[in-house]
Coordinates of C-alpha atoms and ligand atoms in Angstrom, one line a residue:
X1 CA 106.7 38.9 63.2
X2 CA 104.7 41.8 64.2
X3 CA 106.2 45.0 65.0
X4 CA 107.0 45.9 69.1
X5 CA 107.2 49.4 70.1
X6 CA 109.4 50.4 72.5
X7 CA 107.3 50.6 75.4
X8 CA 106.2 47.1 75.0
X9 CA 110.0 46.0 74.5
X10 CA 110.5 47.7 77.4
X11 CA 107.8 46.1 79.1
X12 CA 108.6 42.8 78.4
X13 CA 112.5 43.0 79.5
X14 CA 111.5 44.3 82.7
X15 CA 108.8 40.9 83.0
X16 CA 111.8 39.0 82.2
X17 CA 114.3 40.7 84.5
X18 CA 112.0 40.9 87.6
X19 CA 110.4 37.2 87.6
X20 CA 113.1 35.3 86.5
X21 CA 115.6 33.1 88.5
X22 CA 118.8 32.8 88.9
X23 CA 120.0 29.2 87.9
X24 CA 121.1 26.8 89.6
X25 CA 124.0 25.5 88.2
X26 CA 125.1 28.5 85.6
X27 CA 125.1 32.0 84.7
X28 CA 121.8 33.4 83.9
X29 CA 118.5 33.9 84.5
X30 CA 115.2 31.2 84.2
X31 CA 112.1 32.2 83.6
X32 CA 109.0 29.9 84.4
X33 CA 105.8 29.2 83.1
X34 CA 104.2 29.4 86.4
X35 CA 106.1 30.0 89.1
X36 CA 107.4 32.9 87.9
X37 CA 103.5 34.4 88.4
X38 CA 104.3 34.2 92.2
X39 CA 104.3 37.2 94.2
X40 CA 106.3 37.7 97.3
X41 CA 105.6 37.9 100.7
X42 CA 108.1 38.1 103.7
X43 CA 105.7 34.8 105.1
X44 CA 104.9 32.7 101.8
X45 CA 102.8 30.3 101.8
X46 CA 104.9 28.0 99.3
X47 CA 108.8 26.9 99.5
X48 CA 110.6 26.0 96.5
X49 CA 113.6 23.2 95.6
X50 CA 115.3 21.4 92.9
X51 CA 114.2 17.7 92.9
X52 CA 115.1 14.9 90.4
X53 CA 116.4 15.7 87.1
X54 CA 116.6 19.4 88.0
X55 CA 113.1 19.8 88.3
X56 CA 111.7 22.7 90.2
X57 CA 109.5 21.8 92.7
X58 CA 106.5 24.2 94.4
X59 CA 105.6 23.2 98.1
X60 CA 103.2 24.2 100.1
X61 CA 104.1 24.7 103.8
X62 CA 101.3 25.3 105.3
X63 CA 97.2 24.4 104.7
X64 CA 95.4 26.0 102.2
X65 CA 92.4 26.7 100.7
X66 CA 90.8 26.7 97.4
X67 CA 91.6 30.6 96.1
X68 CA 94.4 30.7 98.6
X69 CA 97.5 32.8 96.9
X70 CA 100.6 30.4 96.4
X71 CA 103.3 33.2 97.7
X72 CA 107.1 32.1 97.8
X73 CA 110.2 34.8 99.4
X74 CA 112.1 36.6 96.9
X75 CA 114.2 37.3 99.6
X76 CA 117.2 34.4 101.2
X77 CA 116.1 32.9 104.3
X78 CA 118.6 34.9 106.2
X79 CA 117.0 37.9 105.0
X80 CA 113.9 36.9 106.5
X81 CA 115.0 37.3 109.3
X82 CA 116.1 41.1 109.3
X83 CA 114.2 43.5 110.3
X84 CA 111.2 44.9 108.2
X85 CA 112.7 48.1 107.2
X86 CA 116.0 46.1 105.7
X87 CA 113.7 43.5 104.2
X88 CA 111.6 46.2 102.4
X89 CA 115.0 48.2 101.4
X90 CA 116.2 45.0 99.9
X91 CA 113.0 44.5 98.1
X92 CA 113.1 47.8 96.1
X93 CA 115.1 45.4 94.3
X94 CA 112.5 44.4 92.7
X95 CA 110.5 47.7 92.8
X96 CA 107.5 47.1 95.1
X97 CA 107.1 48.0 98.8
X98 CA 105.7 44.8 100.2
X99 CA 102.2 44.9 102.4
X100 CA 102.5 41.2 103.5
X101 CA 101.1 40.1 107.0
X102 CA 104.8 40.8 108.7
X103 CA 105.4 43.7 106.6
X104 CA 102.1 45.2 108.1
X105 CA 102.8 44.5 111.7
X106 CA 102.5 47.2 113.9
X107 CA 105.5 46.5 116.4
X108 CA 108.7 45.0 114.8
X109 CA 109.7 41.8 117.3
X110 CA 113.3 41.5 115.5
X111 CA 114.3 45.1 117.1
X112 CA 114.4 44.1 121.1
X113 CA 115.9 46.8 123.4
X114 CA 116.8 46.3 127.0
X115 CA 114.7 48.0 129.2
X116 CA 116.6 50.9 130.3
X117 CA 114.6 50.8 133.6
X118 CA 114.6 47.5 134.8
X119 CA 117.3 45.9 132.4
X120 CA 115.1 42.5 132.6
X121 CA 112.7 43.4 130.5
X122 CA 112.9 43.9 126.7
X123 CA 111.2 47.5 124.6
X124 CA 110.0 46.3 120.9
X125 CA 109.8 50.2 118.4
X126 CA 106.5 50.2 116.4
X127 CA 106.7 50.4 112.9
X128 CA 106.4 54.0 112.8
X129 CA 109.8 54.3 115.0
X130 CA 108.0 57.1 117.2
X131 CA 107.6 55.0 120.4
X132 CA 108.0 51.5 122.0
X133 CA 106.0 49.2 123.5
X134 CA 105.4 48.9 127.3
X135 CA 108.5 47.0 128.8
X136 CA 106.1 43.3 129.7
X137 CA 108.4 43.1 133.1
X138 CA 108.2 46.9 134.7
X139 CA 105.4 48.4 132.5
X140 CA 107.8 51.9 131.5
X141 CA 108.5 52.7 128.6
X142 CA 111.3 55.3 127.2
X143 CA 111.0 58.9 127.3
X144 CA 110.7 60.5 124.6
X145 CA 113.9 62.3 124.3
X146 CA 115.2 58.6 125.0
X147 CA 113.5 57.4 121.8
X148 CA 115.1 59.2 119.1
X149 CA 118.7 58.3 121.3
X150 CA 118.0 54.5 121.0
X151 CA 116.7 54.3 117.9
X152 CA 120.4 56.4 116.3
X153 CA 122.3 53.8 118.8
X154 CA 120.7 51.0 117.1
X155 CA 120.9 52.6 113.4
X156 CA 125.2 53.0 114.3
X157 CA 125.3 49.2 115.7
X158 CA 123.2 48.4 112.2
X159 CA 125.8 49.8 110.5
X160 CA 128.7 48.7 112.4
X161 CA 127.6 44.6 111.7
X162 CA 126.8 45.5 108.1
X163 CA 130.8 46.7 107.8
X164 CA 132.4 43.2 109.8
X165 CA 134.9 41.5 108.5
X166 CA 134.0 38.0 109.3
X167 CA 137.6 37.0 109.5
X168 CA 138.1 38.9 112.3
X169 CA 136.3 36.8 115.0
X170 CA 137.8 39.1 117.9
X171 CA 136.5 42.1 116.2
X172 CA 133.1 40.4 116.1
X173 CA 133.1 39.1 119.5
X174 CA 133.8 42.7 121.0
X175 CA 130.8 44.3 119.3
X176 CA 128.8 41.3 120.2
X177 CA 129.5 41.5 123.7
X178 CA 128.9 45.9 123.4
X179 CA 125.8 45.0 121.9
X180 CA 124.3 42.0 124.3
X181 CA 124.2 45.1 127.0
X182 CA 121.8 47.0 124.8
X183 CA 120.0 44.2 122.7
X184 CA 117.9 41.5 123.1
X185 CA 116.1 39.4 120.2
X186 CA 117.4 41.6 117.8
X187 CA 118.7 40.6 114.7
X188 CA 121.9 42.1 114.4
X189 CA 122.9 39.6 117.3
X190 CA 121.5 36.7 115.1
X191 CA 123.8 38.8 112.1
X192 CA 127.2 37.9 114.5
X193 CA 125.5 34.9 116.1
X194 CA 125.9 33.2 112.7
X195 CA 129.5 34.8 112.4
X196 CA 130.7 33.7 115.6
X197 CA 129.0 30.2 115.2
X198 CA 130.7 29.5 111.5
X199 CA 133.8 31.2 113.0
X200 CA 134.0 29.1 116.2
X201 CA 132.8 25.4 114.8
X202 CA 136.0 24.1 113.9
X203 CA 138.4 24.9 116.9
X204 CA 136.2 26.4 119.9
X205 CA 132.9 24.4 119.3
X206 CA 131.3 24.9 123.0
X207 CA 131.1 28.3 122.4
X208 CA 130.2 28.1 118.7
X209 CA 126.8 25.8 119.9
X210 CA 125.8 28.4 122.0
X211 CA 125.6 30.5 119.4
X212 CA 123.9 28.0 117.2
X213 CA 121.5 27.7 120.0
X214 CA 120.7 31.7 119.7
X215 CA 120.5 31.6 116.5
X216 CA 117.6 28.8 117.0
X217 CA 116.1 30.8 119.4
X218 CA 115.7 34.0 117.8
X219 CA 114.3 32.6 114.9
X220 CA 111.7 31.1 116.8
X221 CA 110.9 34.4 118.1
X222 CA 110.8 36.2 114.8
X223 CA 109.6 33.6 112.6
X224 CA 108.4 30.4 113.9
X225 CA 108.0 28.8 110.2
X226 CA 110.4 25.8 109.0
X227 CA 113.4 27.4 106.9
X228 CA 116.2 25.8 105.5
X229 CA 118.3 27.2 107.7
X230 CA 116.3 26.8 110.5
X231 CA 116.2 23.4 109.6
X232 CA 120.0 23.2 109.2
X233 CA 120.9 25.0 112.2
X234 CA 119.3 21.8 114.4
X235 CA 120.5 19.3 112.5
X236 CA 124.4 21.1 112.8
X237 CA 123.4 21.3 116.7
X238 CA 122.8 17.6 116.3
X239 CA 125.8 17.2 114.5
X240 CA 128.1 19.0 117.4
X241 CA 125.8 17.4 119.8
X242 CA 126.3 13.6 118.9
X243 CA 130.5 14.7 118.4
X244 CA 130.5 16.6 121.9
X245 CA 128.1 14.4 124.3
X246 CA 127.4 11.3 122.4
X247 CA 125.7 10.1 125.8
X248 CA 123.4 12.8 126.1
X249 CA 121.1 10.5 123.3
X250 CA 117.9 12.4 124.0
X251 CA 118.8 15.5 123.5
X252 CA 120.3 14.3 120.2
X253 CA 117.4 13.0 118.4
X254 CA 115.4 16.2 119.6
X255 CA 118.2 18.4 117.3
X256 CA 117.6 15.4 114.7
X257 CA 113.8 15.0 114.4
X258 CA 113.5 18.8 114.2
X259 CA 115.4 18.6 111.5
X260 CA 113.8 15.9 109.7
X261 CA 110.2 17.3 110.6
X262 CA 111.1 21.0 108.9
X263 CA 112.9 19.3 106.3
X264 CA 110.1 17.0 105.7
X265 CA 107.7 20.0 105.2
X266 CA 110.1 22.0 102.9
X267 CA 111.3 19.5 100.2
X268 CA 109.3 16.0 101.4
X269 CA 110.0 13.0 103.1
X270 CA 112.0 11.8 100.1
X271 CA 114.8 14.3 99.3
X272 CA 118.4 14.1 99.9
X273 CA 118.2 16.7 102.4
X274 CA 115.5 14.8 104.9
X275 CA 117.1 12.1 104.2
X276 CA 120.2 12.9 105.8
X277 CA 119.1 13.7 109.5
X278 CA 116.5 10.9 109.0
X279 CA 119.8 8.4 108.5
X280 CA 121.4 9.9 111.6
X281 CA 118.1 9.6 114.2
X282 CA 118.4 6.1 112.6
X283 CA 122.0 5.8 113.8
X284 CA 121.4 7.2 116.9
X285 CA 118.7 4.9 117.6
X286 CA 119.8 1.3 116.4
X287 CA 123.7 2.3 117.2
X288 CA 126.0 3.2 114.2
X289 CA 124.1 0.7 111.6
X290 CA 122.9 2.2 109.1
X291 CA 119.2 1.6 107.8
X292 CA 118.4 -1.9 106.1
X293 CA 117.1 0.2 103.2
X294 CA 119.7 2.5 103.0
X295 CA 118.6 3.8 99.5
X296 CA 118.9 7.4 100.4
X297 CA 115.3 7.8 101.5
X298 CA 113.4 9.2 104.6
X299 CA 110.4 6.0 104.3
X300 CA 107.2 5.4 106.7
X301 CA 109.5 3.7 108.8
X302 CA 110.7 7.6 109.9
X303 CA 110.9 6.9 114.0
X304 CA 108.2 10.4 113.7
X305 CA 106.6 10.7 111.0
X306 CA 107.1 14.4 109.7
X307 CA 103.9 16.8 109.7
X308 CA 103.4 17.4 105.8
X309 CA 101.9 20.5 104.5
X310 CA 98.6 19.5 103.2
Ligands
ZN401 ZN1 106.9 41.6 103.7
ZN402 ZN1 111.5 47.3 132.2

C-alpha cells in the first residue's frame, strides 16, 4: 500500500466527513458512490428516501434536462424554511456559503414586517438588511432610522423562539401573540406555529388546526415545492379534519389528495408513505371499506392520479 502524506490523509477524512450520511437505522456515517457527489442547494432539484430493502432512492422533483445538476438539501426540511441568513449559518457546517437560486434572492419573503404605516400591508428587508421593500398596500416604506430598530426587534424575537421551551405552551402562546402584532409571513411564527400545533393536537385541537393551517400557508409563501412536511402537514389536517367534521367530505379529500400528489412526487406512487393518505381518500370516498387491493399500494386506480416528476 502506498504511502499517504498527511495532507492527503487529511484530505480524504474531510471527503468522508462532509459527504457522508448519517444512517438510518445506527450510529455512523454512509458514504455513497454517487450520491454523495451531490451538492446542495436550499431548492434541489432531487429528493431522497429509503425504499425496499434499505435502498437509497434519488428522485427527481421537478423536469430536467440532459446536463441539468441533480442537487438535494443538506439541510432538514424545516430548515428550509428559515430564513437565508440562518440557512447559510447552518451550512457553515459544512464549510461553503451557498449561492443557490434562493440563496441569491435579493429580498428575503420569510422576514415579513407589518407595515408600520398602514398595518395592512406587509415590508419584506433585502438581503443586504439596509432597506425594505415598498409596503404593496400604502406604497411607504420605513425610515431609515426605523430600519436598523426593526431589523434589532426582529434579531431579539429570533433569539427569543430559538431559547423556547416547547413544554411551556403558555410561554409560547404569549410571544406568539407579541409577535403576530409585528410579523407577518415570517418564519419564526411558522418556528411556534409548529410548537403550538404539536402542543395543542391532543387536547385543544381547533386551535392546533389553525395553526396547522399557517403552517401550510406560510410554506406556500416561502417555498411552494412538495416537502415531506409539507406533505404531512395536509395529510395531519386531513387527519383532524375527517375526526372533527367528518361531514365536511370535500374539504377532506382536498387535505388528502394534497397529500397523496406531494407524496407521490417525493418517494412515488408506491411507497408506504403515499400509500397511506391514498388508503384514506379511498375511505373517504367508498365509506370506511378499505381498498379491494389493499396490498399497501397507491395503484392507477388513485381517484387523481399524482403529477410525477419526469
Ligand atoms: Zn441556498
Ligand atoms: Zn403600508
Amino acid at each position: 500500500m502506498s504511502k499517504l502524506d498527511g495532507k492527503s490523509f487529511q484530505r480524504l477524512v474531510s471527503a468522508w466527513r462532509y459527504n457522508s450520511f448519517g444512517h438510518h437505522k445506527e450510529d455512523g456515517l454512509v458514504l455513497y458512490n454517487r450520491i454523495s457527489m451531490c451538492a446542495h442547494s436550499c431548492d434541489p432539484t432531487c429528493c431522497w428516501s429509503y425504499g425496499d430493502e434499505d435502498a437509497f432512492v434519488l428522485r427527481s422533483r421537478m423536469a430536467l434536462d440532459k446536463g441539468d445538476e441533480l442537487t438535494i438539501s443538506y439541510l432538514q426540511d424545516e430548515d428550509l424554511l428559515k430564513s437565508t441568513a440562518v440557512r447559510q449559518q447552518k451550512l457553515q457546517n459544512w464549510k461553503f456559503t451557498c449561492m443557490c437560486p434562493r440563496c441569491s434572492l435579493k429580498v428575503d419573503f420569510g422576514r415579513g414586517i407589518r407595515c408600520q404605516r398602514c398595518r395592512v400591508g406587509i415590508l419584506y428587508p433585502q438581503a443586504s438588511n439596509t432597506s425594505f421593500e415598498l409596503c404593496r398596500v400604502c406604497g411607504s416604506s420605513p425610515p431609515l432610522e426605523d430600519i436598523a430598530m426593526l431589523l434589532h426587534m426582529e434579531e431579539e424575537y429570533v433569539q427569543r423562539v430559538d431559547s423556547l421551551d416547547k413544554k411551556d405552551l403558555e410561554d409560547v402562546q404569549q410571544v406568539y401573540q407579541a409577535a403576530l402584532d409585528i410579523f407577518e409571513n415570517h418564519w419564526i411564527l411558522y418556528v411556534m406555529d409548529t410548537i403550538l400545533w404539536e402542543g395543542h393536537r391532543q387536547k385543544n385541537v381547533m386551535d392546533a388546526m389553525e395553526h396547522q393551517r399557517r403552517r401550510i400557508d406560510f410554506h406556500q409563501h416561502y417555498y411552494f415545492r412538495p416537502t415531506f412536511i409539507l406533505a404531512w402537514c395536509h395529510e395531519e389536517l386531513g387527519d383532524c379534519m375527517m375526526a372533527q367534521f367528518p361531514t365536511r367530505k370535500w374539504h377532506i379529500v382536498q387535505e388528502f389528495q394534497r397529500a397523496y400528489q406531494m407524496l407521490a412526487v417525493l418517494c412515488g406512487s408506491t411507497h408506504q408513505y403515499t400509500a397511506s393518505p391514498y388508503n384514506k381518500l379511498w375511505q373517504v370516498s367508498n365509506g370506511n371499506s378499505t381498498p379491494a387491493t389493499n396490498n399497501g399500494t397507491a395503484d392507477s386506480a388513485a381517484p387523481e392520479a399524482g403529477k410525477q416528476a419526469s
